[in-house]
Short mmCIF file of N, CA and C in Angstrom, two decimals:
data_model
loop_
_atom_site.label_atom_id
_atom_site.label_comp_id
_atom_site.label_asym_id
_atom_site.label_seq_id
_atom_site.Cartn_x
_atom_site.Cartn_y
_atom_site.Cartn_z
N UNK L 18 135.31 6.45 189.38
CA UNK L 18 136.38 6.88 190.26
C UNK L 18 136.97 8.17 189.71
N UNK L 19 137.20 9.17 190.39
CA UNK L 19 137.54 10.40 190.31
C UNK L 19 139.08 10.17 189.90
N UNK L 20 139.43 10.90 188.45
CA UNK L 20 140.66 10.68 187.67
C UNK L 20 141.60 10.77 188.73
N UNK L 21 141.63 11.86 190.02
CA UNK L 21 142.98 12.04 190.63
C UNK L 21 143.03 10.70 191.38
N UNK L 22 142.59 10.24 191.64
CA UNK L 22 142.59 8.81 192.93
C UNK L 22 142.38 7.66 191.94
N UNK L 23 142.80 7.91 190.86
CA UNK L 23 143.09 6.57 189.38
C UNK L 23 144.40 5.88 189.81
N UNK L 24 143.94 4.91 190.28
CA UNK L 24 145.16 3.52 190.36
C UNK L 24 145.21 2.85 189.28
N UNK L 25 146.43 2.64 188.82
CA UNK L 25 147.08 1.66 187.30
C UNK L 25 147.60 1.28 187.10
N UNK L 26 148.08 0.47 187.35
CA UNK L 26 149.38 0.00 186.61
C UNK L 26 150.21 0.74 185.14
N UNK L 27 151.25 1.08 185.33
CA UNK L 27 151.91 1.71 184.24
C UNK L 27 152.00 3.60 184.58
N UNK L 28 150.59 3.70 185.56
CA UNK L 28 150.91 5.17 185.73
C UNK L 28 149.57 5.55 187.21
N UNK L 29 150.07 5.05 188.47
CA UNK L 29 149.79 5.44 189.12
C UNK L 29 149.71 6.71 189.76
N UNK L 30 147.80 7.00 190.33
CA UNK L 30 148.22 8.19 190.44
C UNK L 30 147.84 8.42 192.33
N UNK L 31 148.86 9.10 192.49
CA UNK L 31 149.13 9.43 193.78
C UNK L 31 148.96 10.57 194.72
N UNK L 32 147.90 10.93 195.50
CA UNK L 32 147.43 11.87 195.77
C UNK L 32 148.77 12.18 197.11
N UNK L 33 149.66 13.36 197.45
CA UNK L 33 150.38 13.50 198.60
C UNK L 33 149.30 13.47 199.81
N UNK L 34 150.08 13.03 200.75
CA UNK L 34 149.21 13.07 202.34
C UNK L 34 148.50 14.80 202.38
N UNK L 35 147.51 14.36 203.10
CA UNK L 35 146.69 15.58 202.80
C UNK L 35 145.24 15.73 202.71
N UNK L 36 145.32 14.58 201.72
CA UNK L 36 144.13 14.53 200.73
C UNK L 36 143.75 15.56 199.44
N UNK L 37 142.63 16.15 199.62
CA UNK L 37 142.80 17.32 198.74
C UNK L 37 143.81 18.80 198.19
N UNK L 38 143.75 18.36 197.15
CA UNK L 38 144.46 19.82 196.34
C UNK L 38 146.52 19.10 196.68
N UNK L 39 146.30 17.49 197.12
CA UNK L 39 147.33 16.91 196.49
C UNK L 39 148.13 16.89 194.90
N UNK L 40 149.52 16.53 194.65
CA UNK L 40 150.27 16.60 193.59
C UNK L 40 150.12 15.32 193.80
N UNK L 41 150.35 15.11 192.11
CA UNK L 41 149.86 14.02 191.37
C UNK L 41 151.61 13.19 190.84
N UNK L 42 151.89 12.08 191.54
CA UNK L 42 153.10 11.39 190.86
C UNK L 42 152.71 10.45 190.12
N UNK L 43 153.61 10.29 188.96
CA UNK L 43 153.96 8.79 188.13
C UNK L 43 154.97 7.82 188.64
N UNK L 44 154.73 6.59 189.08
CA UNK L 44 155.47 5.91 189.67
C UNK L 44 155.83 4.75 188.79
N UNK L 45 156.98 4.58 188.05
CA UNK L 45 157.67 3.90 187.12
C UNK L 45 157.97 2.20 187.97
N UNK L 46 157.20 1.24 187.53
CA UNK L 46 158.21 -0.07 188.06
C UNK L 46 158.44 -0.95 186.82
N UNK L 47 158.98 -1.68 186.83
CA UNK L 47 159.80 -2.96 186.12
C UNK L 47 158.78 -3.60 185.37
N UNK L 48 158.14 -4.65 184.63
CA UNK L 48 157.31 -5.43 184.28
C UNK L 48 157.06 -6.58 185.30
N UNK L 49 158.50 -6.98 185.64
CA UNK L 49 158.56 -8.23 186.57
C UNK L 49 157.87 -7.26 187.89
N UNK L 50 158.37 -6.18 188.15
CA UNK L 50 157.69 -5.88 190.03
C UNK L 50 156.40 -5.65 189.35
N UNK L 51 156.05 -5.12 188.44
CA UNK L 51 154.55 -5.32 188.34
C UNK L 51 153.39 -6.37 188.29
N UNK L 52 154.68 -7.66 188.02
CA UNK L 52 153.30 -8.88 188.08
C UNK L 52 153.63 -9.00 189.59
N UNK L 53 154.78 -9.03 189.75
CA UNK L 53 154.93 -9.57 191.27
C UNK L 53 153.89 -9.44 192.20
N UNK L 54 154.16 -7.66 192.67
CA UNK L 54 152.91 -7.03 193.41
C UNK L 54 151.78 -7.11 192.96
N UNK L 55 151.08 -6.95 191.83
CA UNK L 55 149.60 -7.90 191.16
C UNK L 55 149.45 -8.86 192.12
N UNK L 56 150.71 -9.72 192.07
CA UNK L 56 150.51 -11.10 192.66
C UNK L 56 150.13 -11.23 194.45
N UNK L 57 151.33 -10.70 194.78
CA UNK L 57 151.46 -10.52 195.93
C UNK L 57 150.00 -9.56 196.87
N UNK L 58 149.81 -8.61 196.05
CA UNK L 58 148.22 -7.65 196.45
C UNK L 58 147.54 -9.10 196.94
N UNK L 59 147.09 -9.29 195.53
CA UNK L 59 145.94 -10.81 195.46
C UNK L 59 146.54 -11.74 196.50
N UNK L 60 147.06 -12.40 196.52
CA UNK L 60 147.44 -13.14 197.96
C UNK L 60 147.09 -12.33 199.23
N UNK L 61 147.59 -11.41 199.69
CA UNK L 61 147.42 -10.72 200.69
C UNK L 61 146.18 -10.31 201.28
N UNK L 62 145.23 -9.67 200.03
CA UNK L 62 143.34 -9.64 199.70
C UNK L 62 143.04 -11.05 199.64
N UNK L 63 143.01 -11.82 199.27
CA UNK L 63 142.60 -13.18 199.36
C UNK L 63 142.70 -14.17 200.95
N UNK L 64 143.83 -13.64 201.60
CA UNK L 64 143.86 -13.98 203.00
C UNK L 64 143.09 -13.18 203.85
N UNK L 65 142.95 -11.67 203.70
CA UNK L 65 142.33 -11.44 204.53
C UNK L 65 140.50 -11.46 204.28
N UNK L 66 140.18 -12.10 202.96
CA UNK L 66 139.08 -12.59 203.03
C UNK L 66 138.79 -13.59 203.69
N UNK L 67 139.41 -14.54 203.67
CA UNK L 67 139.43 -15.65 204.35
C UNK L 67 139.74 -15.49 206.44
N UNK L 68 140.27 -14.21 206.47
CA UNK L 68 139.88 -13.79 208.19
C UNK L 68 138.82 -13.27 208.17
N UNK L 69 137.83 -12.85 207.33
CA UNK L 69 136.62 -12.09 207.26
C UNK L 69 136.41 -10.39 207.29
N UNK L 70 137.75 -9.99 206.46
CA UNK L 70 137.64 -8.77 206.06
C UNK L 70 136.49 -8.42 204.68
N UNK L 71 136.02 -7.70 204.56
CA UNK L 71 135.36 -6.88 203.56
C UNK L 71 136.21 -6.61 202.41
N UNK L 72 136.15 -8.03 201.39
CA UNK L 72 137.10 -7.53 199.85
C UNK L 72 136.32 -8.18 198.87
N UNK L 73 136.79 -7.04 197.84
CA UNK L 73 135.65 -7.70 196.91
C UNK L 73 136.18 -8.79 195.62
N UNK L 74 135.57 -9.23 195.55
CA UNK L 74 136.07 -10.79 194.59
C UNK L 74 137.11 -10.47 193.41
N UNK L 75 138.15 -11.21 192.82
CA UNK L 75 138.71 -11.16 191.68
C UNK L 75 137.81 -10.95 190.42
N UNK L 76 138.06 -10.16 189.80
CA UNK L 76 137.29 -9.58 188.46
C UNK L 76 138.22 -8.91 187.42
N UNK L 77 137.60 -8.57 186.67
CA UNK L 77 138.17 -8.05 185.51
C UNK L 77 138.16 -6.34 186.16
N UNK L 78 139.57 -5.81 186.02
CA UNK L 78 139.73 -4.13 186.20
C UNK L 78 138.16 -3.38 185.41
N UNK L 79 137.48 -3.10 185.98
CA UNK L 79 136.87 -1.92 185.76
C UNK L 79 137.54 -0.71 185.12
N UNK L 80 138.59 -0.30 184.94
CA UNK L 80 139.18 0.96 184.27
C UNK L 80 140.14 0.19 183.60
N UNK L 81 139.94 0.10 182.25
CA UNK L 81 141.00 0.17 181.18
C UNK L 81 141.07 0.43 180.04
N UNK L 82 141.14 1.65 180.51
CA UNK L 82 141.13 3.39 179.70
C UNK L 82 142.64 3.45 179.64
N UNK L 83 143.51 4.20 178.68
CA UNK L 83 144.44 4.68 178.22
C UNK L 83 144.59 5.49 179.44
N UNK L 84 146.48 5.00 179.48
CA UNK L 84 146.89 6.28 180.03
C UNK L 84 147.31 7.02 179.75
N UNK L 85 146.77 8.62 180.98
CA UNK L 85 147.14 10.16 180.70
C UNK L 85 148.24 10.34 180.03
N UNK L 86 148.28 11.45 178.73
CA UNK L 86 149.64 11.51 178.23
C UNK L 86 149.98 13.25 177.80
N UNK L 87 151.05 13.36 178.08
CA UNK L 87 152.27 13.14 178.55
C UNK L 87 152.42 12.11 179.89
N UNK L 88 153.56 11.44 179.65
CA UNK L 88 153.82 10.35 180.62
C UNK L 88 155.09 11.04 181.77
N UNK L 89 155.31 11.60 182.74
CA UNK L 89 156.38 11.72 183.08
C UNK L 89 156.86 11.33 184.43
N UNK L 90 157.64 10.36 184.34
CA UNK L 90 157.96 9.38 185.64
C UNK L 90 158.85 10.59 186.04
N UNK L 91 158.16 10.38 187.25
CA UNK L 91 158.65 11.28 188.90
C UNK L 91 159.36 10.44 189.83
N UNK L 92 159.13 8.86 189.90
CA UNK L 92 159.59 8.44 191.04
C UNK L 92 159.85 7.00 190.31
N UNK L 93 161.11 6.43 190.33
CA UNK L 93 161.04 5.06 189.50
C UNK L 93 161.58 4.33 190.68
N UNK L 94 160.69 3.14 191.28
CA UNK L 94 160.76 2.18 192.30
C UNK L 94 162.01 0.82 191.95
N UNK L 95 162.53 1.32 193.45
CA UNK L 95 163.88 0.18 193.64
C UNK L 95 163.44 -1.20 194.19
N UNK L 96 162.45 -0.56 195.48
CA UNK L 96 161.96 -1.75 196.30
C UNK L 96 160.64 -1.37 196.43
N UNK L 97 160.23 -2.72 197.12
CA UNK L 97 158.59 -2.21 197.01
C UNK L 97 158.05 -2.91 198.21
N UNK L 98 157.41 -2.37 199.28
CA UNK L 98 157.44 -2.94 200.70
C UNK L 98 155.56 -2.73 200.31
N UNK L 99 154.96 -3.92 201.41
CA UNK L 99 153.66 -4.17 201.31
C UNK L 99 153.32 -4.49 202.81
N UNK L 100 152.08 -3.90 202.90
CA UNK L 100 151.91 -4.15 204.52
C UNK L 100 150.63 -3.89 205.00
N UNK L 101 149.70 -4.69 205.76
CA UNK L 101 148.33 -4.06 205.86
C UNK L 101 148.09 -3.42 207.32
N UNK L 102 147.89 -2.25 206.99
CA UNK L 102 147.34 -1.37 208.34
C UNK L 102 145.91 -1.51 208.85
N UNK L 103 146.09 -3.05 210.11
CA UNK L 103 144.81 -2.72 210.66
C UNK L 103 143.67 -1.68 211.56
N UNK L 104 144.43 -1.05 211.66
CA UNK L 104 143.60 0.27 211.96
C UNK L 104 143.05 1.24 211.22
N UNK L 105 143.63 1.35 210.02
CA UNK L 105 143.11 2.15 208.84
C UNK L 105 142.43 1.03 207.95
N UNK L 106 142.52 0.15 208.01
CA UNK L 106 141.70 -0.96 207.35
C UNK L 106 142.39 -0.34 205.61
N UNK L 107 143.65 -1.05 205.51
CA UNK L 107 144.40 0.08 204.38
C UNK L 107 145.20 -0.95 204.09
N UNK L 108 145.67 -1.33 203.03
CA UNK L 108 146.51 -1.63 202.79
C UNK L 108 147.84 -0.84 202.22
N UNK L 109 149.01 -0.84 202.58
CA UNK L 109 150.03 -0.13 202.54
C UNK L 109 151.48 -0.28 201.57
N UNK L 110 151.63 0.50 200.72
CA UNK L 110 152.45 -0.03 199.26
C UNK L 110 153.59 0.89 199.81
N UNK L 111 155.10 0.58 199.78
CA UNK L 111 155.59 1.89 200.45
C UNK L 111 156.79 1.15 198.71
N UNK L 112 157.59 2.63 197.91
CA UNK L 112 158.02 2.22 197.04
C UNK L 112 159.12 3.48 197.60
N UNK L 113 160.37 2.48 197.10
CA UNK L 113 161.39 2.95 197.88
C UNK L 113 162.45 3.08 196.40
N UNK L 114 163.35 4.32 196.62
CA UNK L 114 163.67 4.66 195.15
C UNK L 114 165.35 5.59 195.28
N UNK L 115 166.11 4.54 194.99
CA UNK L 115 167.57 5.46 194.63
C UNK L 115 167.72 6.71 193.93
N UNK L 116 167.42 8.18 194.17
CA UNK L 116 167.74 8.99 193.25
C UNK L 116 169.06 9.37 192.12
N UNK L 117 169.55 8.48 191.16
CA UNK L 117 170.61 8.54 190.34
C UNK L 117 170.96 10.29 189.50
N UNK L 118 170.05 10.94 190.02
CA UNK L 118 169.95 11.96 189.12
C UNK L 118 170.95 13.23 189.76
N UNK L 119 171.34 13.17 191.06
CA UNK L 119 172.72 13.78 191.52
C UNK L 119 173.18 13.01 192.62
N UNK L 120 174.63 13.45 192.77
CA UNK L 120 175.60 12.63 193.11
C UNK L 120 175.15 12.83 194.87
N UNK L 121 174.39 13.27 195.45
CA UNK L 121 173.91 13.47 196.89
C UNK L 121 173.50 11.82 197.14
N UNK L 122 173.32 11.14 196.01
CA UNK L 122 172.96 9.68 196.55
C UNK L 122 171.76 9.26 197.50
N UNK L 123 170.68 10.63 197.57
CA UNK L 123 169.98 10.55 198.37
C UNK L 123 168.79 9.26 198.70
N UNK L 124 167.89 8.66 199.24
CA UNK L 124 167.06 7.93 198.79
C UNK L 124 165.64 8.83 199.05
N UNK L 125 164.52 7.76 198.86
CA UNK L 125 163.28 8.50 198.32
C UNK L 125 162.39 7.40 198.51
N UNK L 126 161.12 7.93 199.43
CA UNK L 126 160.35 6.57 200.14
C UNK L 126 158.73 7.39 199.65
N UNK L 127 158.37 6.78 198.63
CA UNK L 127 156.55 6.73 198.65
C UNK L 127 155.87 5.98 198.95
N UNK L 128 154.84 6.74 199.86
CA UNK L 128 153.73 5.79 200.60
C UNK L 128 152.26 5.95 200.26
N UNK L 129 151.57 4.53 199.82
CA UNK L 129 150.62 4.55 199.73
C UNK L 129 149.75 3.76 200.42
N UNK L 130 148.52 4.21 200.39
CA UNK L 130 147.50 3.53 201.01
C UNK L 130 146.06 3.67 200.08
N UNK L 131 145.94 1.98 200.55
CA UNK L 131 144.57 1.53 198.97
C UNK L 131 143.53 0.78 200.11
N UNK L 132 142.20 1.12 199.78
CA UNK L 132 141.64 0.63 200.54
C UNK L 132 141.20 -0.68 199.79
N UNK L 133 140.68 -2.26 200.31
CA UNK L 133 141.26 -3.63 199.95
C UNK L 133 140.13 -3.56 198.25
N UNK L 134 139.42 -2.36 198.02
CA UNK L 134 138.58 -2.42 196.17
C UNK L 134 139.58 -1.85 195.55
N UNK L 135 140.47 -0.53 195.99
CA UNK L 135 141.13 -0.31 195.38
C UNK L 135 142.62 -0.96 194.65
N UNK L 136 142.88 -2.10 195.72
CA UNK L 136 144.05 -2.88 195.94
C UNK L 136 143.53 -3.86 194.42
N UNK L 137 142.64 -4.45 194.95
CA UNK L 137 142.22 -5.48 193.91
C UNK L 137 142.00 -4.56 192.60
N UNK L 138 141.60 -3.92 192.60
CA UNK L 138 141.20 -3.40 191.35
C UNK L 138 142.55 -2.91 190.77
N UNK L 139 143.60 -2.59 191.35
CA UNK L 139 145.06 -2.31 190.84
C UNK L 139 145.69 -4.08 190.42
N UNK L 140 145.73 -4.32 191.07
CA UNK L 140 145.90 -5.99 191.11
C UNK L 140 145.44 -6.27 189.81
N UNK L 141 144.29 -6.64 189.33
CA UNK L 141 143.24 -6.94 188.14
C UNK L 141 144.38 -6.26 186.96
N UNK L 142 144.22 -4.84 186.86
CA UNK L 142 144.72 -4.21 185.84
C UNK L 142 145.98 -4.27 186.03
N UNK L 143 147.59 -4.48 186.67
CA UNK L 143 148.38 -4.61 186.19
C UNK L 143 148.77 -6.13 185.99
N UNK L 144 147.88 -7.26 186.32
CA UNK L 144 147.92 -8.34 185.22
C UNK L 144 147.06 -8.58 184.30
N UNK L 145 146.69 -7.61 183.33
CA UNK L 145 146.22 -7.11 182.33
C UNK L 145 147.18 -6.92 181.63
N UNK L 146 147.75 -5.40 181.79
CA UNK L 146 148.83 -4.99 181.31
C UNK L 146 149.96 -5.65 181.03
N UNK L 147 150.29 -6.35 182.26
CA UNK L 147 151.92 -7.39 182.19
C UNK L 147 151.10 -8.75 180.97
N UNK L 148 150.09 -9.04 181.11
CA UNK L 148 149.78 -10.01 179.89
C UNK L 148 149.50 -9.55 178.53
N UNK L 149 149.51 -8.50 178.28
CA UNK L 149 149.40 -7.58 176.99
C UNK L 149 150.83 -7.67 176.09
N UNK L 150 152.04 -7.32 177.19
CA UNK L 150 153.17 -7.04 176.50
C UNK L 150 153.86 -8.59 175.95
N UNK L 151 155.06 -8.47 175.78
CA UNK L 151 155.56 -8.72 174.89
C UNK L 151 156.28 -9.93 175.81
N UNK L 152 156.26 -11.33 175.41
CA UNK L 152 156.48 -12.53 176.16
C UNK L 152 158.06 -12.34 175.94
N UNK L 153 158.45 -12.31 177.71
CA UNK L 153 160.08 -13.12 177.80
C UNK L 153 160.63 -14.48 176.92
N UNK L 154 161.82 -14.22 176.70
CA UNK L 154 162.88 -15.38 176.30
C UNK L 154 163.22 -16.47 177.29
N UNK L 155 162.28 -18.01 177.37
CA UNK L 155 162.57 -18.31 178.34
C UNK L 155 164.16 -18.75 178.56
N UNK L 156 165.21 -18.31 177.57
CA UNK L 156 166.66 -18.81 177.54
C UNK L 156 167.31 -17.61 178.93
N UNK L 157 167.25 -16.26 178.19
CA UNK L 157 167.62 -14.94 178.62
C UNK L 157 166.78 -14.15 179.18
N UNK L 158 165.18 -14.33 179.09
CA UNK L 158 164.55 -13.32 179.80
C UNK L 158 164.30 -11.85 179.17
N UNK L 159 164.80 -11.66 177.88
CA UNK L 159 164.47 -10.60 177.28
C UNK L 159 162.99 -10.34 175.97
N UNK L 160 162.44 -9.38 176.14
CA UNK L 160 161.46 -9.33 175.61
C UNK L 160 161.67 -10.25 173.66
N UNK L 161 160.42 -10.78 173.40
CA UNK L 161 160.94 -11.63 171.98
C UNK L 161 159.78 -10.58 171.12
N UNK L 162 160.01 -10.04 170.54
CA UNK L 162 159.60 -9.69 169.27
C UNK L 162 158.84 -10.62 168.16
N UNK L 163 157.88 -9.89 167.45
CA UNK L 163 156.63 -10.70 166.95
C UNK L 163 158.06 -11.16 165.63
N UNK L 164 158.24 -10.30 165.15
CA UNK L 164 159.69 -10.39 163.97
C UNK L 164 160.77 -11.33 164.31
N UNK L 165 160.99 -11.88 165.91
CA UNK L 165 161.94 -12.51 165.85
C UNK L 165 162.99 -12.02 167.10
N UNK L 166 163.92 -12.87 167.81
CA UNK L 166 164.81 -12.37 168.54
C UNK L 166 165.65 -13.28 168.54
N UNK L 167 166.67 -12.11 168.74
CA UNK L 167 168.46 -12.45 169.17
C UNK L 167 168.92 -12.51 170.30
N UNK L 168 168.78 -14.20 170.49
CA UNK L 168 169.04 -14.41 171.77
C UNK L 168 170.42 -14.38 172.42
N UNK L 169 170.78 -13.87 173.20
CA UNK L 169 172.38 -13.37 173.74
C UNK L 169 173.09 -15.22 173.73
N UNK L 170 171.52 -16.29 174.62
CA UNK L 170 172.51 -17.06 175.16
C UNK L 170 171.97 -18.67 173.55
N UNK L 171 172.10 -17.71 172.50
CA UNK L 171 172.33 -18.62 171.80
C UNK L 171 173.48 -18.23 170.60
N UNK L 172 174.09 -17.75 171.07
CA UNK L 172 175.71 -16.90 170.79
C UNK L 172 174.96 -16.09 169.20
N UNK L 173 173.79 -15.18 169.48
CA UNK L 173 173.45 -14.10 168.19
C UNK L 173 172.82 -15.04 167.25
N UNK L 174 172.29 -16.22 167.24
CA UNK L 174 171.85 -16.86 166.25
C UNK L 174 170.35 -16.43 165.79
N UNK L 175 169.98 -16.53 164.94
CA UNK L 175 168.30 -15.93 165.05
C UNK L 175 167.26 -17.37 164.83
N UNK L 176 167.98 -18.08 165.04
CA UNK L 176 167.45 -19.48 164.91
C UNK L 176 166.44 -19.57 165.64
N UNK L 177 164.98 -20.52 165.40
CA UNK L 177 163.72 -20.29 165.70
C UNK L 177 164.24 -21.67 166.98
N UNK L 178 165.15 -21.11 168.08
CA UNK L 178 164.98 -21.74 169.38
C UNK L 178 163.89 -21.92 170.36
N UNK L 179 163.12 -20.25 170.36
CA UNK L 179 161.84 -21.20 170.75
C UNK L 179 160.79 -20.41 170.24
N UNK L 180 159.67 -20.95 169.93
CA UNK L 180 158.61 -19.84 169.41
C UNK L 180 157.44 -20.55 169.76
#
């Protein structure tokens, strides 16, 4: 797959409408919206196999290669709307984004479209990634450290509550 049309989790890349001689965004989400939509893709590809669309089976991501670096998030996602376009035979990611960076309060809507190998194959690799990192606190929900964590809702204790 041609680096510009590289779907990933952690650093999607996004060709503008157009097609060619498109700008390239980094689209920043959460850990949690990243298993979510993983999740949610796969459900969505999995049903429309089952109407007899053309998708190709759950597998292991084919690309998991390091990502491009310098890293620089362009667009960091608030909401994340999913939708399949039967006429483009497309599935449709639209990531919707509060600009905090001046007081215009403006908002900010990116749209994508994956055709149902590319979907899965994004799917595959960002529950890869979300299973790589670093396991939640099931007390608080905050990342636990191989060293140990301070759990808020065990009033700062470092006591081996759960491991």
């Amino acid at each position: 797959m041609h680096p510009r049309h590289r779907r990933s989790a952690g650093q999607p890349a996004v060709p503008r409408p157009g097609g060619a001689g498109g700008r390239l965004a980094s689209v920043a989400l959460e850990k949690q919206q990243a298993q979510l939509l993983a999740f949610r893709i796969g459900e969505v590809l999995d049903q429309l196999a089952e109407l007899g669309h053309d998708v190709p089976p759950v597998g292991q991501p084919a690309d998991l290669g390091p990502l491009d670096a310098p890293i620089s998030v362009e667009f960091r996602a608030a909401a994340i709307g999913l939708a399949w376009d039967h006429a483009t035979r497309r599935l449709v990611l639209e990531f919707f984004a509060i600009d905090n960076d001046d007081d215009s309060s403006e908002n900010s809507l990116l749209q994508i479209r994956l055709t149902p190998a590319m979907a899965r194959e994004f799917s595959s690799r960002a529950n890869v990634v979300v299973a790589s990192g670093r396991p939640a606190c099931p007390a608080c929900g905050q990342p636990v450290d191989p060293g140990g964590h301070i759990c808020p809702r065990a009033n700062g204790y470092r006591a081996a509550l759960f491991t």
